[in-house]
mmCIF file with all atom_site columns, C-alpha atoms in Angstrom:
data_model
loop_
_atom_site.group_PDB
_atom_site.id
_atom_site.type_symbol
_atom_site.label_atom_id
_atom_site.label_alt_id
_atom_site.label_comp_id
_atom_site.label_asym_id
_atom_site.label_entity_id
_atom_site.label_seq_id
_atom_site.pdbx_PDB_ins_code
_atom_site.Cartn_x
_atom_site.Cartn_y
_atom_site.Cartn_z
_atom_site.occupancy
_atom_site.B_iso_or_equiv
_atom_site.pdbx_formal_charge
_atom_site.auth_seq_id
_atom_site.auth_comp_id
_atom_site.auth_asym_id
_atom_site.auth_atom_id
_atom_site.pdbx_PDB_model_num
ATOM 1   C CA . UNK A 1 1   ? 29.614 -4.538 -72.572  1.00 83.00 ? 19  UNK A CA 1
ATOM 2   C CA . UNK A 1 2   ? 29.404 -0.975 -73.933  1.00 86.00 ? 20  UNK A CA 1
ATOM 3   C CA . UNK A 1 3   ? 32.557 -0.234 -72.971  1.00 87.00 ? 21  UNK A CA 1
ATOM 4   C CA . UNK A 1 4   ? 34.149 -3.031 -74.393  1.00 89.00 ? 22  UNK A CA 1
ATOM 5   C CA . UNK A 1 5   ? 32.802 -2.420 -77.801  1.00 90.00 ? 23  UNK A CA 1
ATOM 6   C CA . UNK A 1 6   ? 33.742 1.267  -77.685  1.00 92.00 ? 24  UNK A CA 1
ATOM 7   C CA . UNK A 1 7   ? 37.596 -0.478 -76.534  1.00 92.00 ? 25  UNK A CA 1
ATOM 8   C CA . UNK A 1 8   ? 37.624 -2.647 -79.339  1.00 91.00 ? 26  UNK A CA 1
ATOM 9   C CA . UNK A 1 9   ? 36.754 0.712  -81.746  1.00 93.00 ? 27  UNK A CA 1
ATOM 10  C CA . UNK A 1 10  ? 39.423 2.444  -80.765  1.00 95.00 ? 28  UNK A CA 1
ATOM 11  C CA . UNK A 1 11  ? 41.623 0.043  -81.454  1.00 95.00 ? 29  UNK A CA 1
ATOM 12  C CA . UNK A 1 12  ? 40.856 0.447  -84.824  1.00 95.00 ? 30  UNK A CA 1
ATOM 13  C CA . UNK A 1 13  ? 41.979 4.368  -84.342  1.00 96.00 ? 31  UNK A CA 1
ATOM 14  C CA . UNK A 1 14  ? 45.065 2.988  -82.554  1.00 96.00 ? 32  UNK A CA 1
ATOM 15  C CA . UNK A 1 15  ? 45.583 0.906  -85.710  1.00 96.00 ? 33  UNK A CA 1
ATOM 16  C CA . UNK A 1 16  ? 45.164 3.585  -88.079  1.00 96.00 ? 34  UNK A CA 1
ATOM 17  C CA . UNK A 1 17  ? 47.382 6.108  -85.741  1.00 97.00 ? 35  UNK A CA 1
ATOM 18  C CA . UNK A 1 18  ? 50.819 3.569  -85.977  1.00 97.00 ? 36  UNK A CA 1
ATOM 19  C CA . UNK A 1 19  ? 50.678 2.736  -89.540  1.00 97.00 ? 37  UNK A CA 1
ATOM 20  C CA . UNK A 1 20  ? 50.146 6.564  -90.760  1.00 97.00 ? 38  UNK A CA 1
ATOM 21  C CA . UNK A 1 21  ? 53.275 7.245  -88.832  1.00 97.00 ? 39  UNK A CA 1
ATOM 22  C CA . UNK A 1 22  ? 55.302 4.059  -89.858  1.00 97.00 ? 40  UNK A CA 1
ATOM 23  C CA . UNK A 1 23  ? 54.358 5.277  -93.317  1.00 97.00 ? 41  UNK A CA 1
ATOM 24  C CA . UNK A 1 24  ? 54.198 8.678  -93.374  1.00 97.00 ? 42  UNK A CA 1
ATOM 25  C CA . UNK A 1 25  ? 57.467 9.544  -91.250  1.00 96.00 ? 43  UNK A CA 1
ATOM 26  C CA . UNK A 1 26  ? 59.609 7.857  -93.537  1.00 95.00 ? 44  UNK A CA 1
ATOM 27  C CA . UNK A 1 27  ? 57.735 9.358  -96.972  1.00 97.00 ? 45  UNK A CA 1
ATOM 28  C CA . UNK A 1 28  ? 57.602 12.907 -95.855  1.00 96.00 ? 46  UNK A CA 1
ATOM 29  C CA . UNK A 1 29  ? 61.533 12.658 -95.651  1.00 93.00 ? 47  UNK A CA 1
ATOM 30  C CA . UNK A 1 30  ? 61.278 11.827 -99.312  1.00 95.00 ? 48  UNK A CA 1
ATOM 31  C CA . UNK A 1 31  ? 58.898 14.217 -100.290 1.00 97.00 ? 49  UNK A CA 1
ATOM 32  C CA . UNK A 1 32  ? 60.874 16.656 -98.566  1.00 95.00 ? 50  UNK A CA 1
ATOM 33  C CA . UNK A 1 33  ? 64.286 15.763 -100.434 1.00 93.00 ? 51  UNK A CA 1
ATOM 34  C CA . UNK A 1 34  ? 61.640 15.977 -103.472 1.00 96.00 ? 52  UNK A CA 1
ATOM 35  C CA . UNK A 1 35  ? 60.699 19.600 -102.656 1.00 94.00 ? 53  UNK A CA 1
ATOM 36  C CA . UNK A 1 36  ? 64.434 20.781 -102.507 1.00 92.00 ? 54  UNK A CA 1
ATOM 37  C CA . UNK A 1 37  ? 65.580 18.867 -105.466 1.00 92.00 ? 55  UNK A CA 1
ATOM 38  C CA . UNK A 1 38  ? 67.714 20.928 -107.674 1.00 91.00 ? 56  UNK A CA 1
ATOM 39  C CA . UNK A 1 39  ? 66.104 19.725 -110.749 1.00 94.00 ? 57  UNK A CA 1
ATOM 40  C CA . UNK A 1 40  ? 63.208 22.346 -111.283 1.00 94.00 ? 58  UNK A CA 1
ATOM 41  C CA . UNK A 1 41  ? 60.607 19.892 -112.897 1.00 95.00 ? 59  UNK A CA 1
ATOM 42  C CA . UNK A 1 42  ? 60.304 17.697 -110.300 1.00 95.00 ? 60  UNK A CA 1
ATOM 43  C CA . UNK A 1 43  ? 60.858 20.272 -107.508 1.00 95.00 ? 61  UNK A CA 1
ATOM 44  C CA . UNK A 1 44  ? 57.737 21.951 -108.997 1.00 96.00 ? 62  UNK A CA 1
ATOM 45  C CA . UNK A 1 45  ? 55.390 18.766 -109.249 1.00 97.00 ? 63  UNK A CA 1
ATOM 46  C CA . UNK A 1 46  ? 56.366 17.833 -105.577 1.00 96.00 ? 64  UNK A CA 1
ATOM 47  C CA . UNK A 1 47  ? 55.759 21.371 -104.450 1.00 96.00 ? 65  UNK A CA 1
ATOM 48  C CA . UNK A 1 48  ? 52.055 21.571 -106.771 1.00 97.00 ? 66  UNK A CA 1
ATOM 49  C CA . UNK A 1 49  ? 51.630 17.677 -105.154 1.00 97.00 ? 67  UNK A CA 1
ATOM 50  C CA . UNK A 1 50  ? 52.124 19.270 -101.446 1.00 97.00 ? 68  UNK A CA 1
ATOM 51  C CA . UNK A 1 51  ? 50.423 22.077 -101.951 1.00 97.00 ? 69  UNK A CA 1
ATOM 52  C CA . UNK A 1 52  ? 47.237 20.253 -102.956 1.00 97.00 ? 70  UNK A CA 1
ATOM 53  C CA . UNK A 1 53  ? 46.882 17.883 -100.484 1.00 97.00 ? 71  UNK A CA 1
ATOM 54  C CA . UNK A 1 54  ? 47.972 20.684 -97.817  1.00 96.00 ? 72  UNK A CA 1
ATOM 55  C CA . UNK A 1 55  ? 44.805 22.720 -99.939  1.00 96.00 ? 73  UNK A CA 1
ATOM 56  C CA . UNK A 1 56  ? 42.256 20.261 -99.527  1.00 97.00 ? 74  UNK A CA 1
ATOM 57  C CA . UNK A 1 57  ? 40.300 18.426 -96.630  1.00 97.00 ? 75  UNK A CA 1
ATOM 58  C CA . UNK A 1 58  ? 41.528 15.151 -95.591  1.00 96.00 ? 76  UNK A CA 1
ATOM 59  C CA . UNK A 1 59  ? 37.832 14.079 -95.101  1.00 95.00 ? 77  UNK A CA 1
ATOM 60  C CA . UNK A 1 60  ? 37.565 14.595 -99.315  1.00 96.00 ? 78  UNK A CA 1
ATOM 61  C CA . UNK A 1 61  ? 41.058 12.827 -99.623  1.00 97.00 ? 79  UNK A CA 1
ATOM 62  C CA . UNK A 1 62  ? 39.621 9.294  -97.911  1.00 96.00 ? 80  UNK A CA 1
ATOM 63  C CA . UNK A 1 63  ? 36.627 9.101  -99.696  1.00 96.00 ? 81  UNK A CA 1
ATOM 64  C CA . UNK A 1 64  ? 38.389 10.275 -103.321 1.00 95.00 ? 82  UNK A CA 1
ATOM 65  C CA . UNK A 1 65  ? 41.002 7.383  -102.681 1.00 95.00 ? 83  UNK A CA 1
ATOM 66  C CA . UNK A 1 66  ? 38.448 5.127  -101.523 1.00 95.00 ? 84  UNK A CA 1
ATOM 67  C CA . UNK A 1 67  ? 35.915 5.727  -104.158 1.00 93.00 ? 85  UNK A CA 1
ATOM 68  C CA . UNK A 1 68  ? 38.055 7.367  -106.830 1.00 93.00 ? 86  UNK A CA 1
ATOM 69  C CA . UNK A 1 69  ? 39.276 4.295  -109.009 1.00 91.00 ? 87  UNK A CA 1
ATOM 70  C CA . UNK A 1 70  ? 35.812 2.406  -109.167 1.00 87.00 ? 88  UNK A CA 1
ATOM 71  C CA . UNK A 1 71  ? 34.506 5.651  -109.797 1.00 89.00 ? 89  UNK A CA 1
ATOM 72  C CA . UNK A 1 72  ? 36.487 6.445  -112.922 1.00 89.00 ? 90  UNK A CA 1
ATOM 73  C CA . UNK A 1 73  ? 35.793 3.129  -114.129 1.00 85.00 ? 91  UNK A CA 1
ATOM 74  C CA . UNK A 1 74  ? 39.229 1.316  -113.033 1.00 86.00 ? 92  UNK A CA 1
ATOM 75  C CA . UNK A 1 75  ? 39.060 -1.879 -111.162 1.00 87.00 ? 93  UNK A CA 1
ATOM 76  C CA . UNK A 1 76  ? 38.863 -1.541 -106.706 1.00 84.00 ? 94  UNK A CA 1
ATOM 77  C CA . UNK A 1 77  ? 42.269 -1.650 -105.482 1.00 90.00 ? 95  UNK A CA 1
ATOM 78  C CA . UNK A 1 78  ? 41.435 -2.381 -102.307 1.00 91.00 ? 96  UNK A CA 1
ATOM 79  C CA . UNK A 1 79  ? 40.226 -5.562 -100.438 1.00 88.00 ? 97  UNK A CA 1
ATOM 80  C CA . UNK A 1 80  ? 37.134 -6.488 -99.620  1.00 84.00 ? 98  UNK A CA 1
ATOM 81  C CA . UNK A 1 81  ? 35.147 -5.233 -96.459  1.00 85.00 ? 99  UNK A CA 1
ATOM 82  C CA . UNK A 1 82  ? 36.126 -3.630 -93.303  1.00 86.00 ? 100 UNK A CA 1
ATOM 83  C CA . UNK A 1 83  ? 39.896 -4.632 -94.307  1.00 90.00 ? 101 UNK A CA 1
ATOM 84  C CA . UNK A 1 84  ? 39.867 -2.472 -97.880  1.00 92.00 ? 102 UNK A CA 1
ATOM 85  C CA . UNK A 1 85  ? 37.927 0.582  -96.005  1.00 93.00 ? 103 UNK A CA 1
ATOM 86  C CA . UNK A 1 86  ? 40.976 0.335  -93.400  1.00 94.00 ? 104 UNK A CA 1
ATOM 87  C CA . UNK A 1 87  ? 43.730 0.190  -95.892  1.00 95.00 ? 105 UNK A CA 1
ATOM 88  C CA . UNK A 1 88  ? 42.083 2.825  -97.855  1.00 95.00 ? 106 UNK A CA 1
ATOM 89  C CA . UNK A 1 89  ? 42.000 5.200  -94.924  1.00 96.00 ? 107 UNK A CA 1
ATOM 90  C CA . UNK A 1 90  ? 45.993 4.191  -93.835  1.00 97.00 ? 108 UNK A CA 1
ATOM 91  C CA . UNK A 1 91  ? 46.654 5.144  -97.777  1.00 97.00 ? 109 UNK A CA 1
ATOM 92  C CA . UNK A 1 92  ? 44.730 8.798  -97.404  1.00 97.00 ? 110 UNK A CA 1
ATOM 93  C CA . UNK A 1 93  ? 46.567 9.498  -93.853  1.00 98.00 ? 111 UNK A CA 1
ATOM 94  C CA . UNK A 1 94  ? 50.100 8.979  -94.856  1.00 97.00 ? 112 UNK A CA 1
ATOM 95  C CA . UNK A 1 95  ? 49.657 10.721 -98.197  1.00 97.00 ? 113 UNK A CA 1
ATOM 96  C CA . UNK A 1 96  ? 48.406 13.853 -96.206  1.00 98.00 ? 114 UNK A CA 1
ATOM 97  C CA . UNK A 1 97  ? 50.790 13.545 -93.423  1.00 98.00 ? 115 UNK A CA 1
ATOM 98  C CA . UNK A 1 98  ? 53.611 13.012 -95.332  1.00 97.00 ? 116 UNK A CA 1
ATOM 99  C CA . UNK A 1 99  ? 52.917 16.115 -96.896  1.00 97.00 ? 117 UNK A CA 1
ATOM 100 C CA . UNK A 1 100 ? 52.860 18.012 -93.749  1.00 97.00 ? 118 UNK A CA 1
ATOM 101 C CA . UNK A 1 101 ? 55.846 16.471 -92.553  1.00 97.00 ? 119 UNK A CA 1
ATOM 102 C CA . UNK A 1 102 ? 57.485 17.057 -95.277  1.00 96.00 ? 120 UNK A CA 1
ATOM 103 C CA . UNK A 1 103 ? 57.235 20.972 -94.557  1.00 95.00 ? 121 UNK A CA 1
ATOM 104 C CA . UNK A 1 104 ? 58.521 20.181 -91.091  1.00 95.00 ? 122 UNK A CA 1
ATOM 105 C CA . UNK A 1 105 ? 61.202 18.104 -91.904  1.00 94.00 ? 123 UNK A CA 1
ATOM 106 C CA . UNK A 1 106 ? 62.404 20.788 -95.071  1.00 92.00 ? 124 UNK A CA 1
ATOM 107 C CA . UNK A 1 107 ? 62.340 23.948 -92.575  1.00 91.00 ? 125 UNK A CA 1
ATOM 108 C CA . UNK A 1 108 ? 64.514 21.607 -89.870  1.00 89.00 ? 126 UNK A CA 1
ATOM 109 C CA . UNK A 1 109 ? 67.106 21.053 -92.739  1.00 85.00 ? 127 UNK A CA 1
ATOM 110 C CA . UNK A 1 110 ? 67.282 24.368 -94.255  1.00 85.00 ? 128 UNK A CA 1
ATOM 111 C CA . UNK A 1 111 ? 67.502 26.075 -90.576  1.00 83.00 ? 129 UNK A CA 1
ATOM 112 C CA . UNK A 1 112 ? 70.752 24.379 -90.163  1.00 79.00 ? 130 UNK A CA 1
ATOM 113 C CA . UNK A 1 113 ? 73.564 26.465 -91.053  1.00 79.00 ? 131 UNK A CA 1
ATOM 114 C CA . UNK A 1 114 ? 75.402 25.635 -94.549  1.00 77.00 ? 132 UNK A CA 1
ATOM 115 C CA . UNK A 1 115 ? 78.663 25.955 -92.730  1.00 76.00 ? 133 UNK A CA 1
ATOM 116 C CA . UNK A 1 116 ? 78.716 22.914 -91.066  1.00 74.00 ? 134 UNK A CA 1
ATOM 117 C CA . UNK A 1 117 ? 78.005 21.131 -94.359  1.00 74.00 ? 135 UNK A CA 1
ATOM 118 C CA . UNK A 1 118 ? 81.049 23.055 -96.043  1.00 75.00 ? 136 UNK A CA 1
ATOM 119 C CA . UNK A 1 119 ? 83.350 21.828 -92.931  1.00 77.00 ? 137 UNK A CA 1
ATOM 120 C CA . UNK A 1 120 ? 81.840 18.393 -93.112  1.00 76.00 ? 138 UNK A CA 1
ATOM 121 C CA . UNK A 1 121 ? 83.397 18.856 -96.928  1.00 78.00 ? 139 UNK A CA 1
ATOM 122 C CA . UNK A 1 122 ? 86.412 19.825 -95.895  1.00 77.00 ? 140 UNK A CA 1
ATOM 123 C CA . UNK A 1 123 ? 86.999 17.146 -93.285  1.00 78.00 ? 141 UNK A CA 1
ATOM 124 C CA . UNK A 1 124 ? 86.170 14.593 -96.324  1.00 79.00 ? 142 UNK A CA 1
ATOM 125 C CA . UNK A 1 125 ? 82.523 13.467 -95.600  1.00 82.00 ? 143 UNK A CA 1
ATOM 126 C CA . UNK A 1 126 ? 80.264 12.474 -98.340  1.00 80.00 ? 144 UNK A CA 1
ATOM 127 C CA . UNK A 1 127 ? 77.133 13.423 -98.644  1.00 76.00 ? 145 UNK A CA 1
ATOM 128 C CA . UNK A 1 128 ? 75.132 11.027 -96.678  1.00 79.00 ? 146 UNK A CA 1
ATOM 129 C CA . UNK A 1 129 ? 77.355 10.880 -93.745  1.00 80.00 ? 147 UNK A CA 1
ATOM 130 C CA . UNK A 1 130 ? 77.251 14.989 -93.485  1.00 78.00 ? 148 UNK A CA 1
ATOM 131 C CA . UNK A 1 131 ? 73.500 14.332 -93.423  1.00 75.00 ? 149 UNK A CA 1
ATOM 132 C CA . UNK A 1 132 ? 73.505 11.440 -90.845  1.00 75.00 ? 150 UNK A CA 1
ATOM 133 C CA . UNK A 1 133 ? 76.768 12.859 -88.538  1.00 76.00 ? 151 UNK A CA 1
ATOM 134 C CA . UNK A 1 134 ? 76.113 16.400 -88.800  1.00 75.00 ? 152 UNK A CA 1
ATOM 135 C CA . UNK A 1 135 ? 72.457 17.529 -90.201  1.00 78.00 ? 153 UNK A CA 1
ATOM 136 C CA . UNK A 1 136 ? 70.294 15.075 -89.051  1.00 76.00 ? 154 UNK A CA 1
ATOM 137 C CA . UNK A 1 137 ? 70.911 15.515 -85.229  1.00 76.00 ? 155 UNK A CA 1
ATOM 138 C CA . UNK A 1 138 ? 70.317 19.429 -85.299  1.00 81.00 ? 156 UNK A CA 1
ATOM 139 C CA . UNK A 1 139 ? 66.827 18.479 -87.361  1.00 84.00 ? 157 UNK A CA 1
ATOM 140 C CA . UNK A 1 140 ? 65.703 16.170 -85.109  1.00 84.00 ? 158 UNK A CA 1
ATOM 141 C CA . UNK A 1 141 ? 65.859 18.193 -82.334  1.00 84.00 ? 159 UNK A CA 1
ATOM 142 C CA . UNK A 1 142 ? 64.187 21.323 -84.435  1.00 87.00 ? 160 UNK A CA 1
ATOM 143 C CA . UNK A 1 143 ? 61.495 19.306 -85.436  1.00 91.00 ? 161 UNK A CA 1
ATOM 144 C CA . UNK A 1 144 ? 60.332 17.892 -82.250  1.00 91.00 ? 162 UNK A CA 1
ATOM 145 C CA . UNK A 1 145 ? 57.724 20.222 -81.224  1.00 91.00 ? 163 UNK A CA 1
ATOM 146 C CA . UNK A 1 146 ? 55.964 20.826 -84.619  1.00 93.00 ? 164 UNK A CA 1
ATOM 147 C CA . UNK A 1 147 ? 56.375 17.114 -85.088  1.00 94.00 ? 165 UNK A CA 1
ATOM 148 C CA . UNK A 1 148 ? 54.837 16.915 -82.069  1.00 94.00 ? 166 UNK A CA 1
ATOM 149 C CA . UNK A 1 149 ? 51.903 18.742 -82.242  1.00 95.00 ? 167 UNK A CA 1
ATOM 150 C CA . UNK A 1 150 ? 50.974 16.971 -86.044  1.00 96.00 ? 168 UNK A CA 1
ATOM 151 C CA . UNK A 1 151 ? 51.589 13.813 -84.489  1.00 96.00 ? 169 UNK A CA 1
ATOM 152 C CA . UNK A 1 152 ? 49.122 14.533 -81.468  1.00 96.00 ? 170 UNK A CA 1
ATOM 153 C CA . UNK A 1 153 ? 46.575 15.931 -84.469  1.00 96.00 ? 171 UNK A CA 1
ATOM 154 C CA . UNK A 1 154 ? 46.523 12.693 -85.859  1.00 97.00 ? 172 UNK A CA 1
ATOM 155 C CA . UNK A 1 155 ? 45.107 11.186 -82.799  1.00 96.00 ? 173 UNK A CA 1
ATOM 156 C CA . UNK A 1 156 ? 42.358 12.855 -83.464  1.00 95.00 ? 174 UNK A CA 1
ATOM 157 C CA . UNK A 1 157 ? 41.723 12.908 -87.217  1.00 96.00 ? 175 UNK A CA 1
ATOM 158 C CA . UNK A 1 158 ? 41.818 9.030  -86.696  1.00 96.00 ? 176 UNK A CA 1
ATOM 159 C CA . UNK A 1 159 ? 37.637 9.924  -86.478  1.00 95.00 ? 177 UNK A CA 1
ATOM 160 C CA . UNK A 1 160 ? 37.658 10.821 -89.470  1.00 95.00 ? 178 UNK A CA 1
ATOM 161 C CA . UNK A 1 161 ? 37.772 7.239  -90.864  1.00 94.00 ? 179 UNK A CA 1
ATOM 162 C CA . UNK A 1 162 ? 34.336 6.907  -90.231  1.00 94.00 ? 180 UNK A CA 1
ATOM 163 C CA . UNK A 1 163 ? 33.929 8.955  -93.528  1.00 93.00 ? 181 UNK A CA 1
ATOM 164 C CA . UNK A 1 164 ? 33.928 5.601  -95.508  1.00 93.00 ? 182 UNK A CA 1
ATOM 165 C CA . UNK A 1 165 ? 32.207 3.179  -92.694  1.00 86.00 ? 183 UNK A CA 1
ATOM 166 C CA . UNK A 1 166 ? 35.244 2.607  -90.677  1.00 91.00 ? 184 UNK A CA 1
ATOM 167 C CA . UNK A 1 167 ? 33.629 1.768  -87.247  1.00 89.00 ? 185 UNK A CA 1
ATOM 168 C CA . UNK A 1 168 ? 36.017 3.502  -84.860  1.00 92.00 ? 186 UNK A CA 1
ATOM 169 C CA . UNK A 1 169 ? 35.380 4.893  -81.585  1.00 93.00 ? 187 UNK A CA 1
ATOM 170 C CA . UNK A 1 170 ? 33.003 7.818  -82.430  1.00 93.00 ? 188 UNK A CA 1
ATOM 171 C CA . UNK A 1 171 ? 30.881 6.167  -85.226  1.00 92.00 ? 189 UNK A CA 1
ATOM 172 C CA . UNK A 1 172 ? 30.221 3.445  -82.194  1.00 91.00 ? 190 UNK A CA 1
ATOM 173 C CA . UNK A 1 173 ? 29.521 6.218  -79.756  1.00 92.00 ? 191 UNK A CA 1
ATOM 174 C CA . UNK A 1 174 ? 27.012 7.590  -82.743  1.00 90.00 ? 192 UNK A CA 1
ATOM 175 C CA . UNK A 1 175 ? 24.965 4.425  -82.838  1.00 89.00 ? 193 UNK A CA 1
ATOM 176 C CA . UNK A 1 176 ? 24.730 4.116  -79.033  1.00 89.00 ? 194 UNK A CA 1
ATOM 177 C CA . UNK A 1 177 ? 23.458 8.143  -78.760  1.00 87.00 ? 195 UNK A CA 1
ATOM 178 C CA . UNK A 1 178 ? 20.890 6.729  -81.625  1.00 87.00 ? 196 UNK A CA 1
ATOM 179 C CA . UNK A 1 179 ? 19.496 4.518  -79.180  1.00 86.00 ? 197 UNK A CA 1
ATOM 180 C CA . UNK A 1 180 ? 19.149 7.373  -76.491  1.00 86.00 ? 198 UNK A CA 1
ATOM 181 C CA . UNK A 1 181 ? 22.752 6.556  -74.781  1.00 87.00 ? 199 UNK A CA 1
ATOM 182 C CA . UNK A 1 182 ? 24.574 9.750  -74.315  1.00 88.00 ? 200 UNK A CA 1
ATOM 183 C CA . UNK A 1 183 ? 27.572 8.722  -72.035  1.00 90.00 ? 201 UNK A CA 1
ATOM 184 C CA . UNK A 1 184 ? 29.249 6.512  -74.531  1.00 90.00 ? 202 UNK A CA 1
ATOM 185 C CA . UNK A 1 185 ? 29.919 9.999  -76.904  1.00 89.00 ? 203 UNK A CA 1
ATOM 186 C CA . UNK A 1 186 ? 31.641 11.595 -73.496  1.00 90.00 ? 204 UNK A CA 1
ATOM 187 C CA . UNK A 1 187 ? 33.444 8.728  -72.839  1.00 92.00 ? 205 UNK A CA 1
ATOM 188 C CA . UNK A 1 188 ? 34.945 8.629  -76.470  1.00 94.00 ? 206 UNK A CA 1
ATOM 189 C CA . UNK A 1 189 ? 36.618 11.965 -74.827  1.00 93.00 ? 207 UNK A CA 1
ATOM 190 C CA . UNK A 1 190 ? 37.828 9.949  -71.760  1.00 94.00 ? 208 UNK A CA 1
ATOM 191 C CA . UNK A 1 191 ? 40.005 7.783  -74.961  1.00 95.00 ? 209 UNK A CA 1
ATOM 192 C CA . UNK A 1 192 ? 41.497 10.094 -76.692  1.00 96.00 ? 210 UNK A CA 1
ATOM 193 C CA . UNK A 1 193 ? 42.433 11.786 -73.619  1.00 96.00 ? 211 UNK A CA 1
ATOM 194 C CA . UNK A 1 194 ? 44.485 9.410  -71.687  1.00 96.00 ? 212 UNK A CA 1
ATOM 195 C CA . UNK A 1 195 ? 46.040 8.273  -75.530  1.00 96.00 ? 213 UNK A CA 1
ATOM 196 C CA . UNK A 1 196 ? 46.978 12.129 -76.051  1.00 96.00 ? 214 UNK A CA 1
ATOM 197 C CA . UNK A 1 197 ? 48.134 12.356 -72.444  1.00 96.00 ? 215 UNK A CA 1
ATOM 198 C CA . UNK A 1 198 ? 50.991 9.269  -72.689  1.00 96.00 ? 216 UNK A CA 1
ATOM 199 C CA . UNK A 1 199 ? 51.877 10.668 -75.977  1.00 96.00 ? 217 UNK A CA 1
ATOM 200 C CA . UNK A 1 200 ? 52.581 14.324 -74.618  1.00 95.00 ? 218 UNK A CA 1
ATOM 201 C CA . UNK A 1 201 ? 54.637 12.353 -71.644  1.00 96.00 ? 219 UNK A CA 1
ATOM 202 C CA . UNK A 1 202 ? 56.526 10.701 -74.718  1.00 95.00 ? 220 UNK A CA 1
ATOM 203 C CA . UNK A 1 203 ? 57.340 13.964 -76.638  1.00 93.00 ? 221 UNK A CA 1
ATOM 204 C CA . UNK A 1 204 ? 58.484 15.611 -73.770  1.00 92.00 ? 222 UNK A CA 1
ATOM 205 C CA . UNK A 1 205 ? 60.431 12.899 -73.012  1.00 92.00 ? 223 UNK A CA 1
ATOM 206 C CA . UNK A 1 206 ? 62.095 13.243 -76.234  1.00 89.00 ? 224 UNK A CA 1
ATOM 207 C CA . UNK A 1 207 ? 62.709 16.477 -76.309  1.00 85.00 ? 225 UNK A CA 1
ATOM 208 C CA . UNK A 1 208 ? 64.382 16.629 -72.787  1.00 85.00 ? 226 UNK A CA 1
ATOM 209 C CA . UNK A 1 209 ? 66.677 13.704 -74.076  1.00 81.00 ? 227 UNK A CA 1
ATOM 210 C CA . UNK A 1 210 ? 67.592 16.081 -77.036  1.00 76.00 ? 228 UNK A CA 1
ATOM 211 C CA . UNK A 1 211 ? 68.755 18.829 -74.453  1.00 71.00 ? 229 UNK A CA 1
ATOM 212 C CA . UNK A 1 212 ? 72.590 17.831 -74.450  1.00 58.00 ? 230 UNK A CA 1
ATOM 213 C CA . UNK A 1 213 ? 72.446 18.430 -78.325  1.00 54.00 ? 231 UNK A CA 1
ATOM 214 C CA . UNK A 1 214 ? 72.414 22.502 -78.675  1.00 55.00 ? 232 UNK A CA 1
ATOM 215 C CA . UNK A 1 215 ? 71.462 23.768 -81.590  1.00 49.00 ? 233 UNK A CA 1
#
């Protein structure tokens, strides 16, 4: 029975771990095109932006974005219950991951030498398809294992939903050790073990597939 209920918690984690990447993967790219804009303004305001969230703990992020509008006397944005402290916490995660990403992805795109954009010119190719034929490739594969190891820190931040009442795996494993269980805490562990485990299998996976590509 115990065990089942600590299942059905993580699944919340599980939850919260896929949509902060389906999010967060996508906006860090922008962020990151945001951060090397040539137009100074805005490549200063994404830069301050970054450097905030990158300043600041993630626990204070969820419960400003959670509490912050009612707060300040604007009405909740989110909905009500367990559903609005879940969407809150999704919000919070792919802000802040985005923003590390975004440092990832910039450092894989400027570490590819500017000569294969200039004979990606000469050959013809716009823009976009020098950035999809040529760049994006060599990125991919030079962003794997810092990608990687963000990713694999999410697994574990998931926890820190319980900041605004999300009942994951460890707030469940608190309220059992309340009642004088200690077993359910370790076998919290025993979760985000075998999760971390598969995903390691995954990246490595990925990154031997990317060995034909040399950078």
């Amino acid at each position: 029975m115990i065990l089942e209920r600590l299942s059905g918690a993580f699944l919340l984690n599980c939850e919260l771990f896929f949509w902060t990447l389906v999010f967060s993967l996508p906006l860090g790219l922008v962020v990151a095109f945001g951060s090397m804009s040539r137009c100074a303004p805005l490549r200063g305001a994404v830069k301050t932006f970054v450097w905030i969230i990158r300043g600041t703990p993630l626990m204070l992020q969820i419960i400003v974005i959670y509490l912050g509008p009612g707060l300040m006397g604007f009405n909740n944005p989110w909905p009500s219950g367990s559903n609005g402290r879940l969407v809150a916490a999704v919000v919070a995660f792919a802000i802040n991951y985005a923003c590390y990403f975004s440092e990832i992805y910039r450092g894989g795109i400027e570490a590819v030498p500017k000569g294969q954009t200039e004979a990606g010119q000469v050959l013809g190719m716009t823009k976009t398809q020098i950035f999809f034929k040529v760049t994006l490739l060599q990125v991919i594969k030079r962003i794997l294992p810092p990608m990687g190891n963000e990713i694999i820190t999410l697994v574990k931040d998931t926890s820190l939903a319980n900041t605004i009442a999300n009942k994951e795996i460890i707030m469940m494993a608190k309220e059992y050790s309340a009642k004088g269980l200690i077993w359910p805490l370790f076998s919290t562990a025993i979760f985000f073990l075998v999760f971390v485990g598969a995903l390691t299998l995954l990246l490595n996976w990925a990154e031997k597939k990317m060995d034909y590509f040399r950078c």
